[in-house]
Amino acid sequence: MDLKTLYQEILNEHNLNPTHKGITDNATLTLQGVNPSCGDNIYLQLKIDKNGIITDGSFNGSGCAISQASVDMMLDDVVGKSKDEALRLARLFMDMIQGKADGEDLEELDEAASLKNISFMPARVKCAVLGWHTMEEMLSKGKSTGTGSNAEHCDI
């Protein structure tokens, strides 16, 4: 099996059988993420304990396979991590999408690294970063109401 086929299978698995799609009871933060260019619309929820560790997370909403799979992979990566670590992973993901991170650096992203080649499909970049950007807004700005938009973070 070639690498491209493997990456497609990872994306399809996260889209068709997402681990984190649903509702998180007693979520600490909830924020809507919207991709106005194509209509992707998610509600991201995180539960954060008193030590700043993300103990649970989920998403709901609708969108293309890339947006849905990407947010599911993101939650796989950040649940169990501190807020600072989650923000570092989000920066790494954005760097990867912009072609600024490669190789061993991407191992930390686990399956989310399979979205690396999205950078060659500019129309799909906003889909891939929607969940990550929404999480960044939640964690860095303490934002838990309103709507996050990824428009300003997607130019490559």
mmCIF file of C-alpha atoms in Angstrom:
data_model
loop_
_atom_site.group_PDB
_atom_site.id
_atom_site.type_symbol
_atom_site.label_atom_id
_atom_site.label_comp_id
_atom_site.label_asym_id
_atom_site.label_seq_id
_atom_site.Cartn_x
_atom_site.Cartn_y
_atom_site.Cartn_z
ATOM 1 C CA MET A 1 0.000 0.000 0.000
ATOM 2 C CA ASP A 2 1.447 3.360 -0.939
ATOM 3 C CA LEU A 3 1.550 6.334 1.430
ATOM 4 C CA LYS A 4 -1.128 8.294 -0.426
ATOM 5 C CA THR A 5 -3.574 5.391 -0.109
ATOM 6 C CA LEU A 6 -2.780 4.992 3.588
ATOM 7 C CA TYR A 7 -3.405 8.703 4.222
ATOM 8 C CA GLN A 8 -6.705 8.511 2.356
ATOM 9 C CA GLU A 9 -7.758 5.550 4.490
ATOM 10 C CA ILE A 10 -6.885 7.441 7.703
ATOM 11 C CA LEU A 11 -8.924 10.431 6.555
ATOM 12 C CA ASN A 12 -11.881 8.236 5.581
ATOM 13 C CA GLU A 13 -11.799 6.343 8.881
ATOM 14 C CA HIS A 14 -11.893 9.557 10.947
ATOM 15 C CA ASN A 15 -14.666 10.967 8.768
ATOM 16 C CA LEU A 16 -16.882 7.876 8.705
ATOM 17 C CA ASN A 17 -16.199 6.658 12.260
ATOM 18 C CA PRO A 18 -15.182 9.685 14.331
ATOM 19 C CA THR A 19 -14.200 8.916 17.906
ATOM 20 C CA HIS A 20 -15.059 12.348 19.261
ATOM 21 C CA LYS A 21 -18.274 13.326 17.480
ATOM 22 C CA GLY A 22 -20.999 14.006 20.000
ATOM 23 C CA ILE A 23 -21.575 16.066 23.119
ATOM 24 C CA THR A 24 -19.237 16.472 26.105
ATOM 25 C CA ASP A 25 -21.174 16.659 29.364
ATOM 26 C CA ASN A 26 -20.163 19.602 31.541
ATOM 27 C CA ALA A 27 -17.788 21.039 28.923
ATOM 28 C CA THR A 28 -15.598 23.846 30.218
ATOM 29 C CA LEU A 29 -15.420 25.596 26.836
ATOM 30 C CA THR A 30 -17.663 25.449 23.776
ATOM 31 C CA LEU A 31 -17.074 27.431 20.622
ATOM 32 C CA GLN A 32 -18.581 27.373 17.167
ATOM 33 C CA GLY A 33 -16.126 27.297 14.280
ATOM 34 C CA VAL A 34 -17.288 28.387 10.851
ATOM 35 C CA ASN A 35 -15.650 28.173 7.449
ATOM 36 C CA PRO A 36 -17.615 30.799 5.505
ATOM 37 C CA SER A 37 -16.075 29.825 2.163
ATOM 38 C CA CYS A 38 -17.624 26.353 2.061
ATOM 39 C CA GLY A 39 -20.109 26.092 4.917
ATOM 40 C CA ASP A 40 -18.208 23.851 7.334
ATOM 41 C CA ASN A 41 -19.725 24.472 10.756
ATOM 42 C CA ILE A 42 -18.571 22.789 13.960
ATOM 43 C CA TYR A 43 -19.201 23.154 17.669
ATOM 44 C CA LEU A 44 -16.054 22.240 19.569
ATOM 45 C CA GLN A 45 -16.300 21.357 23.252
ATOM 46 C CA LEU A 46 -13.426 20.828 25.678
ATOM 47 C CA LYS A 47 -13.434 19.787 29.300
ATOM 48 C CA ILE A 48 -10.434 21.156 31.156
ATOM 49 C CA ASP A 49 -9.560 20.242 34.741
ATOM 50 C CA LYS A 50 -8.247 22.568 37.460
ATOM 51 C CA ASN A 51 -4.658 21.734 36.444
ATOM 52 C CA GLY A 52 -5.232 22.910 32.866
ATOM 53 C CA ILE A 53 -5.354 19.408 31.384
ATOM 54 C CA ILE A 54 -7.835 18.704 28.595
ATOM 55 C CA THR A 55 -9.635 15.666 29.974
ATOM 56 C CA ASP A 56 -12.278 15.269 27.268
ATOM 57 C CA GLY A 57 -13.435 16.832 24.048
ATOM 58 C CA SER A 58 -15.989 16.485 21.311
ATOM 59 C CA PHE A 59 -17.323 18.154 18.216
ATOM 60 C CA ASN A 60 -20.651 18.360 16.500
ATOM 61 C CA GLY A 61 -21.809 19.988 13.322
ATOM 62 C CA SER A 62 -21.448 19.402 9.631
ATOM 63 C CA GLY A 63 -18.867 19.807 6.964
ATOM 64 C CA CYS A 64 -16.727 18.083 4.407
ATOM 65 C CA ALA A 65 -14.734 14.931 5.086
ATOM 66 C CA ILE A 66 -11.532 16.908 5.625
ATOM 67 C CA SER A 67 -12.964 19.262 8.248
ATOM 68 C CA GLN A 68 -14.665 16.447 10.142
ATOM 69 C CA ALA A 69 -11.655 14.107 10.041
ATOM 70 C CA SER A 70 -9.194 16.866 10.968
ATOM 71 C CA VAL A 71 -11.074 17.921 14.109
ATOM 72 C CA ASP A 72 -11.422 14.274 15.164
ATOM 73 C CA MET A 73 -7.666 13.721 14.710
ATOM 74 C CA MET A 74 -6.985 16.934 16.618
ATOM 75 C CA LEU A 75 -9.021 15.727 19.583
ATOM 76 C CA ASP A 76 -7.115 12.424 19.522
ATOM 77 C CA ASP A 77 -3.927 14.494 19.840
ATOM 78 C CA VAL A 78 -4.970 16.963 22.555
ATOM 79 C CA VAL A 79 -7.110 14.999 25.022
ATOM 80 C CA GLY A 80 -4.840 14.275 27.970
ATOM 81 C CA LYS A 81 -2.555 17.213 27.182
ATOM 82 C CA SER A 82 -2.183 20.578 28.895
ATOM 83 C CA LYS A 83 -3.613 23.709 27.295
ATOM 84 C CA ASP A 84 -0.090 24.882 26.474
ATOM 85 C CA GLU A 85 0.784 21.563 24.854
ATOM 86 C CA ALA A 86 -2.441 21.635 22.817
ATOM 87 C CA LEU A 87 -1.612 25.151 21.612
ATOM 88 C CA ARG A 88 1.905 24.012 20.671
ATOM 89 C CA LEU A 89 0.454 21.131 18.655
ATOM 90 C CA ALA A 90 -1.935 23.548 16.932
ATOM 91 C CA ARG A 91 1.012 25.772 15.936
ATOM 92 C CA LEU A 92 2.855 22.699 14.659
ATOM 93 C CA PHE A 93 -0.194 21.688 12.615
ATOM 94 C CA MET A 94 -0.477 25.202 11.122
ATOM 95 C CA ASP A 95 3.253 25.169 10.325
ATOM 96 C CA MET A 96 2.839 21.807 8.602
ATOM 97 C CA ILE A 97 -0.053 23.101 6.494
ATOM 98 C CA GLN A 98 2.047 26.127 5.530
ATOM 99 C CA GLY A 99 5.022 23.917 4.595
ATOM 100 C CA LYS A 100 7.153 25.147 7.518
ATOM 101 C CA ALA A 101 7.354 21.813 9.384
ATOM 102 C CA ASP A 102 8.381 18.445 8.053
ATOM 103 C CA GLY A 103 9.831 15.060 8.889
ATOM 104 C CA GLU A 104 10.304 13.999 12.484
ATOM 105 C CA ASP A 105 8.679 17.200 13.774
ATOM 106 C CA LEU A 106 5.361 15.880 12.508
ATOM 107 C CA GLU A 107 5.467 12.613 14.448
ATOM 108 C CA GLU A 108 3.870 14.430 17.386
ATOM 109 C CA LEU A 109 0.794 15.080 15.272
ATOM 110 C CA ASP A 110 0.288 11.344 14.851
ATOM 111 C CA GLU A 111 -2.491 10.720 12.289
ATOM 112 C CA ALA A 112 -3.101 14.458 11.809
ATOM 113 C CA ALA A 113 0.217 14.505 9.927
ATOM 114 C CA SER A 114 -1.603 12.608 7.173
ATOM 115 C CA LEU A 115 -3.139 15.967 6.199
ATOM 116 C CA LYS A 116 0.255 17.403 5.249
ATOM 117 C CA ASN A 117 -0.465 17.422 1.520
ATOM 118 C CA ILE A 118 -3.576 19.557 1.999
ATOM 119 C CA SER A 119 -1.185 22.483 1.545
ATOM 120 C CA PHE A 120 -1.170 21.605 -2.168
ATOM 121 C CA MET A 121 -4.950 22.045 -2.290
ATOM 122 C CA PRO A 122 -5.488 25.687 -1.233
ATOM 123 C CA ALA A 123 -9.283 25.410 -1.393
ATOM 124 C CA ARG A 124 -9.166 22.666 1.261
ATOM 125 C CA VAL A 125 -6.755 24.329 3.708
ATOM 126 C CA LYS A 126 -9.542 26.182 5.518
ATOM 127 C CA CYS A 127 -11.363 22.886 5.965
ATOM 128 C CA ALA A 128 -8.333 21.197 7.524
ATOM 129 C CA VAL A 129 -7.533 24.011 9.962
ATOM 130 C CA LEU A 130 -11.072 24.809 11.141
ATOM 131 C CA GLY A 131 -11.033 22.656 14.284
ATOM 132 C CA TRP A 132 -7.442 23.558 15.134
ATOM 133 C CA HIS A 133 -8.086 27.277 14.796
ATOM 134 C CA THR A 134 -11.289 27.048 16.827
ATOM 135 C CA MET A 135 -9.355 25.282 19.591
ATOM 136 C CA GLU A 136 -6.652 27.974 19.465
ATOM 137 C CA GLU A 137 -9.265 30.692 19.952
ATOM 138 C CA MET A 138 -10.778 28.806 22.870
ATOM 139 C CA LEU A 139 -7.520 28.163 24.669
ATOM 140 C CA SER A 140 -5.488 31.264 23.923
ATOM 141 C CA LYS A 141 -8.297 33.785 24.339
ATOM 142 C CA GLY A 142 -10.443 31.854 26.805
ATOM 143 C CA LYS A 143 -13.205 32.279 24.255
ATOM 144 C CA SER A 144 -16.286 30.192 24.899
ATOM 145 C CA THR A 145 -19.050 32.173 23.264
ATOM 146 C CA GLY A 146 -19.603 33.523 19.804
ATOM 147 C CA THR A 147 -18.213 32.219 16.571
ATOM 148 C CA GLY A 148 -14.649 31.581 15.585
ATOM 149 C CA SER A 149 -13.637 31.959 11.969
ATOM 150 C CA ASN A 150 -10.483 30.583 10.413
ATOM 151 C CA ALA A 151 -10.322 33.053 7.542
ATOM 152 C CA GLU A 152 -7.278 34.990 8.714
ATOM 153 C CA HIS A 153 -5.193 31.888 9.453
ATOM 154 C CA CYS A 154 -5.481 30.044 6.195
ATOM 155 C CA ASP A 155 -3.429 31.906 3.649
ATOM 156 C CA ILE A 156 -0.407 29.919 2.539
#
